[in-house]
Short mmCIF file of C-alpha atoms in Angstrom, two decimals:
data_model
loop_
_atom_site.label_atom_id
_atom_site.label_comp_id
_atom_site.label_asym_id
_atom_site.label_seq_id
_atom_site.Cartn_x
_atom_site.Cartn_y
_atom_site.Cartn_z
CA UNK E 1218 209.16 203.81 69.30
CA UNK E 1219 212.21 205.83 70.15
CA UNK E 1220 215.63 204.61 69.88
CA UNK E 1221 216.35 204.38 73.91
CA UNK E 1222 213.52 201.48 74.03
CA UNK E 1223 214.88 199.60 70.41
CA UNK E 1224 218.35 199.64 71.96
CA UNK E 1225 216.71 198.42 75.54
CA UNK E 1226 214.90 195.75 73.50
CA UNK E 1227 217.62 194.67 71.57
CA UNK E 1228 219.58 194.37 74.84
CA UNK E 1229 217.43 192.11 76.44
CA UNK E 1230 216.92 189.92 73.34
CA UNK E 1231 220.57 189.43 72.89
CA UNK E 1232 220.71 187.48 76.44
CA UNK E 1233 217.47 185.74 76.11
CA UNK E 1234 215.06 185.16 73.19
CA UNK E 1235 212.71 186.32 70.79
CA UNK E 1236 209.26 186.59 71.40
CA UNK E 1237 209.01 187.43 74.99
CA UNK E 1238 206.02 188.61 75.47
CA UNK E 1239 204.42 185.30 74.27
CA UNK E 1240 206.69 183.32 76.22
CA UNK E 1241 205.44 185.15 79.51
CA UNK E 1242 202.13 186.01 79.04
CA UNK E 1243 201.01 183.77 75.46
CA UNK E 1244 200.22 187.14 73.60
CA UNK E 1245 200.20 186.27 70.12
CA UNK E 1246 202.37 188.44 68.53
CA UNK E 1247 200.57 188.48 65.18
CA UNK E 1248 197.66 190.33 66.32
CA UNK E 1249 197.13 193.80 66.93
CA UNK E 1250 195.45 195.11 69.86
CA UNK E 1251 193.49 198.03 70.40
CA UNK E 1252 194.92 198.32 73.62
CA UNK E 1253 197.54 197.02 76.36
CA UNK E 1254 196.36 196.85 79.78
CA UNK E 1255 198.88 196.89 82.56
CA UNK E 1256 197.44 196.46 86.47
CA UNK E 1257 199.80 195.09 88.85
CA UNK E 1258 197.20 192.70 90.77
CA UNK E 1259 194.29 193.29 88.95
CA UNK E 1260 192.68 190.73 86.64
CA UNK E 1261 190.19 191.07 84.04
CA UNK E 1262 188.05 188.75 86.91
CA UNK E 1263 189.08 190.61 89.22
CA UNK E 1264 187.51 193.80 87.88
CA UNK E 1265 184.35 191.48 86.92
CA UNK E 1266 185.33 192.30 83.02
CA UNK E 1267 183.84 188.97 82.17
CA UNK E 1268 180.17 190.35 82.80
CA UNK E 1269 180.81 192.77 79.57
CA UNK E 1270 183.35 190.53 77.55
CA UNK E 1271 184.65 187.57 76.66
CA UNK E 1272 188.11 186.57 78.83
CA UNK E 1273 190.34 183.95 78.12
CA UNK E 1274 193.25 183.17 80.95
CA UNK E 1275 196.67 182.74 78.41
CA UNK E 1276 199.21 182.25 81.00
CA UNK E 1277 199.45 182.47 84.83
CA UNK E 1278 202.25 182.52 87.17
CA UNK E 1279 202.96 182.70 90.81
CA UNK E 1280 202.82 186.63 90.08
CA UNK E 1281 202.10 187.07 86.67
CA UNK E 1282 199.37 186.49 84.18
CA UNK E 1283 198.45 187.35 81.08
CA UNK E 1284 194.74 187.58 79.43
CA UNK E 1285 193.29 188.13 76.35
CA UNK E 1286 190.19 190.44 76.52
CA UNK E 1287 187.33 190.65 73.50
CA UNK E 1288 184.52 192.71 73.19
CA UNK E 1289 182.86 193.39 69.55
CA UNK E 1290 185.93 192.03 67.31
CA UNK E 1291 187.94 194.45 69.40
CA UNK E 1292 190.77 193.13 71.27
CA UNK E 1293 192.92 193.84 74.77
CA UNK E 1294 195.88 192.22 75.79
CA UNK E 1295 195.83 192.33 79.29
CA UNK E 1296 198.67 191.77 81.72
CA UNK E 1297 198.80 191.06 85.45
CA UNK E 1298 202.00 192.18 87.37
CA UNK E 1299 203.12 192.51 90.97
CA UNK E 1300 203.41 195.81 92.71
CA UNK E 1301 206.37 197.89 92.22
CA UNK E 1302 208.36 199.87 90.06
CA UNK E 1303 210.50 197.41 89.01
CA UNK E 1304 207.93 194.74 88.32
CA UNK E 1305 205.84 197.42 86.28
CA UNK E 1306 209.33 198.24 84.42
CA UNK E 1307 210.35 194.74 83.26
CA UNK E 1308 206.76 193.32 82.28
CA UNK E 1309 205.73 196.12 80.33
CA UNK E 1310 209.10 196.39 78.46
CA UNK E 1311 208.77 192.93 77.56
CA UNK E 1312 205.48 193.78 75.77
CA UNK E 1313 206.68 196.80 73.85
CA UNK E 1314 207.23 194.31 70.54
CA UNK E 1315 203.23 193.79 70.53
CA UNK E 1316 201.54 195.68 67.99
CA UNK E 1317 198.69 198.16 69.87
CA UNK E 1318 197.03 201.46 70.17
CA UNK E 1319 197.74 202.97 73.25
CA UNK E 1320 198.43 201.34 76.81
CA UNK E 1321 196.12 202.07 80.18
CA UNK E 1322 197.48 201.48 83.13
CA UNK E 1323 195.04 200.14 85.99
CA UNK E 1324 195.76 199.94 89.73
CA UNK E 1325 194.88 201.28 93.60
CA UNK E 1326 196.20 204.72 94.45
CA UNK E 1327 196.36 205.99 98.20
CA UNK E 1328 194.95 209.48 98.67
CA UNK E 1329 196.95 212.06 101.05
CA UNK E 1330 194.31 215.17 101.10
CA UNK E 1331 190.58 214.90 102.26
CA UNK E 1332 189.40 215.87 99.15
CA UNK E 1333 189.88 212.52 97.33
CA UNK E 1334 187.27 210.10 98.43
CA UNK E 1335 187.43 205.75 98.98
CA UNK E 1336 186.33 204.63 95.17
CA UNK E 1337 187.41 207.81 93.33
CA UNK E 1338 188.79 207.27 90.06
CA UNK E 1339 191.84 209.38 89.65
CA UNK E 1340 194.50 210.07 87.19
CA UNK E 1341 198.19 211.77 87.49
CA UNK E 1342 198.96 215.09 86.70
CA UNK E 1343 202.26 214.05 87.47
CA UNK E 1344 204.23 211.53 89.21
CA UNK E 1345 207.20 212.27 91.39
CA UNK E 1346 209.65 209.20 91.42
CA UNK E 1347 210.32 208.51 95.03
CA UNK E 1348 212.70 204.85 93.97
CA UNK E 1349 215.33 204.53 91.31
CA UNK E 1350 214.11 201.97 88.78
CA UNK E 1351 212.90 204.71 86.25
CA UNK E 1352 216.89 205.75 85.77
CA UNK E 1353 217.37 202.04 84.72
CA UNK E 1354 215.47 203.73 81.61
CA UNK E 1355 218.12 206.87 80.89
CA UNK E 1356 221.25 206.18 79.30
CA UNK E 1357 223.36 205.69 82.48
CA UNK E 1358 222.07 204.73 85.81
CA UNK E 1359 224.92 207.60 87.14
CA UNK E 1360 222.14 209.57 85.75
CA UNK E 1361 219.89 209.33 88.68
CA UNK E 1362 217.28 212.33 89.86
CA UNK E 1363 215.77 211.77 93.31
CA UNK E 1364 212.28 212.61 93.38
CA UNK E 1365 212.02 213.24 89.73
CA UNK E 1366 208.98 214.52 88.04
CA UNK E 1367 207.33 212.60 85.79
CA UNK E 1368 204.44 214.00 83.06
CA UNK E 1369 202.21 212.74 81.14
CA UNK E 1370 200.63 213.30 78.16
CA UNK E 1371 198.25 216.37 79.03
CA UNK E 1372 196.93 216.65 76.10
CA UNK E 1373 195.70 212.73 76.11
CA UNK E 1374 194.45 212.85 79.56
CA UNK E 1375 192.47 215.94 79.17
CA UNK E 1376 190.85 214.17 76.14
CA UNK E 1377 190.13 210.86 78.27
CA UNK E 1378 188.62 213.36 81.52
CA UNK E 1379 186.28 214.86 79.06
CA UNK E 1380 185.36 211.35 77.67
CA UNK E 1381 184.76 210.07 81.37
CA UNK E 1382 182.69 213.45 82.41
CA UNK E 1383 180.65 212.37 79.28
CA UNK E 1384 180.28 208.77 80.39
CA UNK E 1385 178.73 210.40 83.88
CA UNK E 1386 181.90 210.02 86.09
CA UNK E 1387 184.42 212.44 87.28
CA UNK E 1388 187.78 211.18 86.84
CA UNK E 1389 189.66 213.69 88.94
CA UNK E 1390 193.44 214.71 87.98
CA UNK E 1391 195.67 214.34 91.15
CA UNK E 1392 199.75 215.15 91.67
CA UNK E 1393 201.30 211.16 92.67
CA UNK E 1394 204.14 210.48 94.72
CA UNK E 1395 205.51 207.44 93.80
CA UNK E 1396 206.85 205.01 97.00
CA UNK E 1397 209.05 201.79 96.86
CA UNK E 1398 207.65 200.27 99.73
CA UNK E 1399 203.75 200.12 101.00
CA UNK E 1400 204.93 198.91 104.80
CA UNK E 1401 207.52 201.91 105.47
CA UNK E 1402 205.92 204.57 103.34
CA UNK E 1403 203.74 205.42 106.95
CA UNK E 1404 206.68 205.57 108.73
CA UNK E 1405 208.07 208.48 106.33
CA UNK E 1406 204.73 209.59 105.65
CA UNK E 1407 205.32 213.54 107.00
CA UNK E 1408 208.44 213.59 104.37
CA UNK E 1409 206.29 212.34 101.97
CA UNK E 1410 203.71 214.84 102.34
CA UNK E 1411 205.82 217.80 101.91
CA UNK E 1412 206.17 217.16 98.26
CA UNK E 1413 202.19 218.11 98.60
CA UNK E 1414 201.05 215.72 96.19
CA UNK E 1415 197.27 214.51 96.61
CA UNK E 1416 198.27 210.81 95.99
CA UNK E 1417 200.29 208.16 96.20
CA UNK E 1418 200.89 204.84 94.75
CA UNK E 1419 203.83 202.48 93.38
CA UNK E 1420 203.90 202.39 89.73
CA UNK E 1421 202.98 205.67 87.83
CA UNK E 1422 206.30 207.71 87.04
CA UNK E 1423 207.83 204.05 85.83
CA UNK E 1424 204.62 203.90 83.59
CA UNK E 1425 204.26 207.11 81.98
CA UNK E 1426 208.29 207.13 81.64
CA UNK E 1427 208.43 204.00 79.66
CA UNK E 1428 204.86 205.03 77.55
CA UNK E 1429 207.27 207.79 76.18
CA UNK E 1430 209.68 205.59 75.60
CA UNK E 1431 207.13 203.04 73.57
CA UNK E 1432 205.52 206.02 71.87
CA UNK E 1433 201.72 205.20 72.24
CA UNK E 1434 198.81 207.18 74.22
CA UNK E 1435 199.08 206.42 77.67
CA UNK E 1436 196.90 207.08 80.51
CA UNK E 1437 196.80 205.87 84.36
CA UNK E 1438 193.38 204.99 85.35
CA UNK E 1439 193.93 204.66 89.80
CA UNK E 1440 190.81 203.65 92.16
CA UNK E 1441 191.17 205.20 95.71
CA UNK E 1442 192.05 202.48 97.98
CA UNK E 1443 192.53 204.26 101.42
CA UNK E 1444 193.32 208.38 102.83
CA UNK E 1445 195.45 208.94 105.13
CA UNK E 1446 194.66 212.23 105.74
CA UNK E 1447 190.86 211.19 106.50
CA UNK E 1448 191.58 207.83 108.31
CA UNK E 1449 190.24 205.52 105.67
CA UNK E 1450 192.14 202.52 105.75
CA UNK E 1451 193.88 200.22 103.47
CA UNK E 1452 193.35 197.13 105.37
CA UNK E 1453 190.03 197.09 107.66
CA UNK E 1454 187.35 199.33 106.16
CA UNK E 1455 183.87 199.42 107.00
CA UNK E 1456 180.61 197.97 104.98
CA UNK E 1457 179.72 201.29 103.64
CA UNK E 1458 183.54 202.40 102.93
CA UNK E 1459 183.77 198.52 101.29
CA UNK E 1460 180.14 199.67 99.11
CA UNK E 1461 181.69 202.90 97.90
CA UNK E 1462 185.20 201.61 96.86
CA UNK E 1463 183.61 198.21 95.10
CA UNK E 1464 181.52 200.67 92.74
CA UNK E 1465 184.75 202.46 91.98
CA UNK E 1466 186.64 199.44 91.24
CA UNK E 1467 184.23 196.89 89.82
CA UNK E 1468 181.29 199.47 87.91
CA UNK E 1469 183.06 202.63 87.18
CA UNK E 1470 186.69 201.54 85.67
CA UNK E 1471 185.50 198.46 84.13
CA UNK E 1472 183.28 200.71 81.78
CA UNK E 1473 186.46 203.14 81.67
CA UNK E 1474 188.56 200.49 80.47
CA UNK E 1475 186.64 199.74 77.97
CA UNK E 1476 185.50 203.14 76.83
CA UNK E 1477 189.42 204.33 76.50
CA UNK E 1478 190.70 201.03 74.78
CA UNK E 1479 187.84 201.26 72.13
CA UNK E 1480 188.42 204.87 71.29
CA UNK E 1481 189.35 206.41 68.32
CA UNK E 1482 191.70 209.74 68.33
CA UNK E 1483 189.84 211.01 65.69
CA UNK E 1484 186.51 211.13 67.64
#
């Protein structure tokens, strides 16, 4: 863990308690986890994860949960956010004094070119941060960069592609840009699409930000939700655009989840 996040977690401690991650989620902090799991709005039930595993419910709030996932004495502590930056920020942070492997992060991306279809699973190249909550991580929040660019890990994600292509699923690498705001991203939506990324979604840049920060393998594992640039919509699709986004979401990242949590670096 690098010294930005100890001082961050130290901060945050000093005006409010120990053990925060059990206190908002019931993690116990004793065990170690093979993996954190992050989704703003998805649940393990959600996702059907119960057909595969064993899921017990830990805490829930009126926008938060947390969830305890177990699967062959292997173990995933898995936490439910809202959408946003922010939200993704402070949740996350809070969990960075459980012991784990690496943390995935799960949630719906938007697609802006043709190419990416409803129920592709997708992963950033890199994330361009269209807010401001990710300078809340720098040193000073004078420090701000509009529409920085956030990378990941390449060598990580490259590693979890080639695991997915040898599952039998494509998990396509796509540039993200990264809104505050799902009702008047349309309304700048031509701005938007001059940074030519292929997607875009809420949380990502925060994410793999903070994953530095924390110092664990980190990928983003995003289910197309809607394309703009096709006319598949977020709200209102059809039966067979409803089939091929449920497979996505419910068969194809479920197994992902799993598969990526469970691996070993070595292999």
């Amino acid at each position: 863990m690098k010294k930005r996040m100890l001082e961050i977690m130290e901060k945050f401690h000093k005006y409010n308690t120990e053990n925060m991650a059990y206190l908002a989620f019931g993690f116990d902090t004793s065990l170690h986890y093979d993996a954190l799991v992050v989704a703003p709005s998805f649940s393990p039930y959600k996702l059907k994860m119960d057909r595969y595993c064993k899921v017990y419910t830990l805490s829930e709030g009126a926008y938060i949960a947390g969830y305890l996932v177990e699967k062959d004495n292997h173990l995933i502590a898995w936490v439910k956010t809202a959408s946003s930056d922010s939200n993704l920020m402070d949740h996350l942070a809070l969990c960075a004094e459980l012991s784990f492997d690496k943390v995935i992060f799960i949630g719906a991306v938007g697609a802006l070119k043709s190419e990416f279809e409803l129920g592709d699973l997708c992963t950033p190249s890199y994330s361009i941060a269209g807010g401001f909550a990710h300078t809340y991580l720098k040193d000073s929040i004078r420090d701000y960069v509009p529409f920085e660019r956030v990378e990941p890990d390449m060598e990580y994600i490259d590693s979890v592609v080639k695991m997915a292509k040898e599952s039998g699923y494509e998990l396509k690498k796509g540039s993200v840009f990264c809104t505050p705001s799902i009702s008047t991203e349309y309304f700048h939506l031509e701005e938007i699409k001059e940074f030519d990324t292929d997607l875009i979604e809420m949380e990502t840049a925060v994410f793999y930000r903070l994953a530095d920060l924390i110092e664990k393998p980190a990928v983003a594992l995003l289910v197309v939700s809607d394309n703009s640039a096709s006319g598949v919509a977020l709200v209102g699709r059809t039966d067979e655009e409803q089939e091929k986004y449920d497979y996505g979401r419910n068969v194809v990242l479920p197994d992902m989840i799993l598969k990526v949590a469970f691996q070993r670096e070595n292999n």
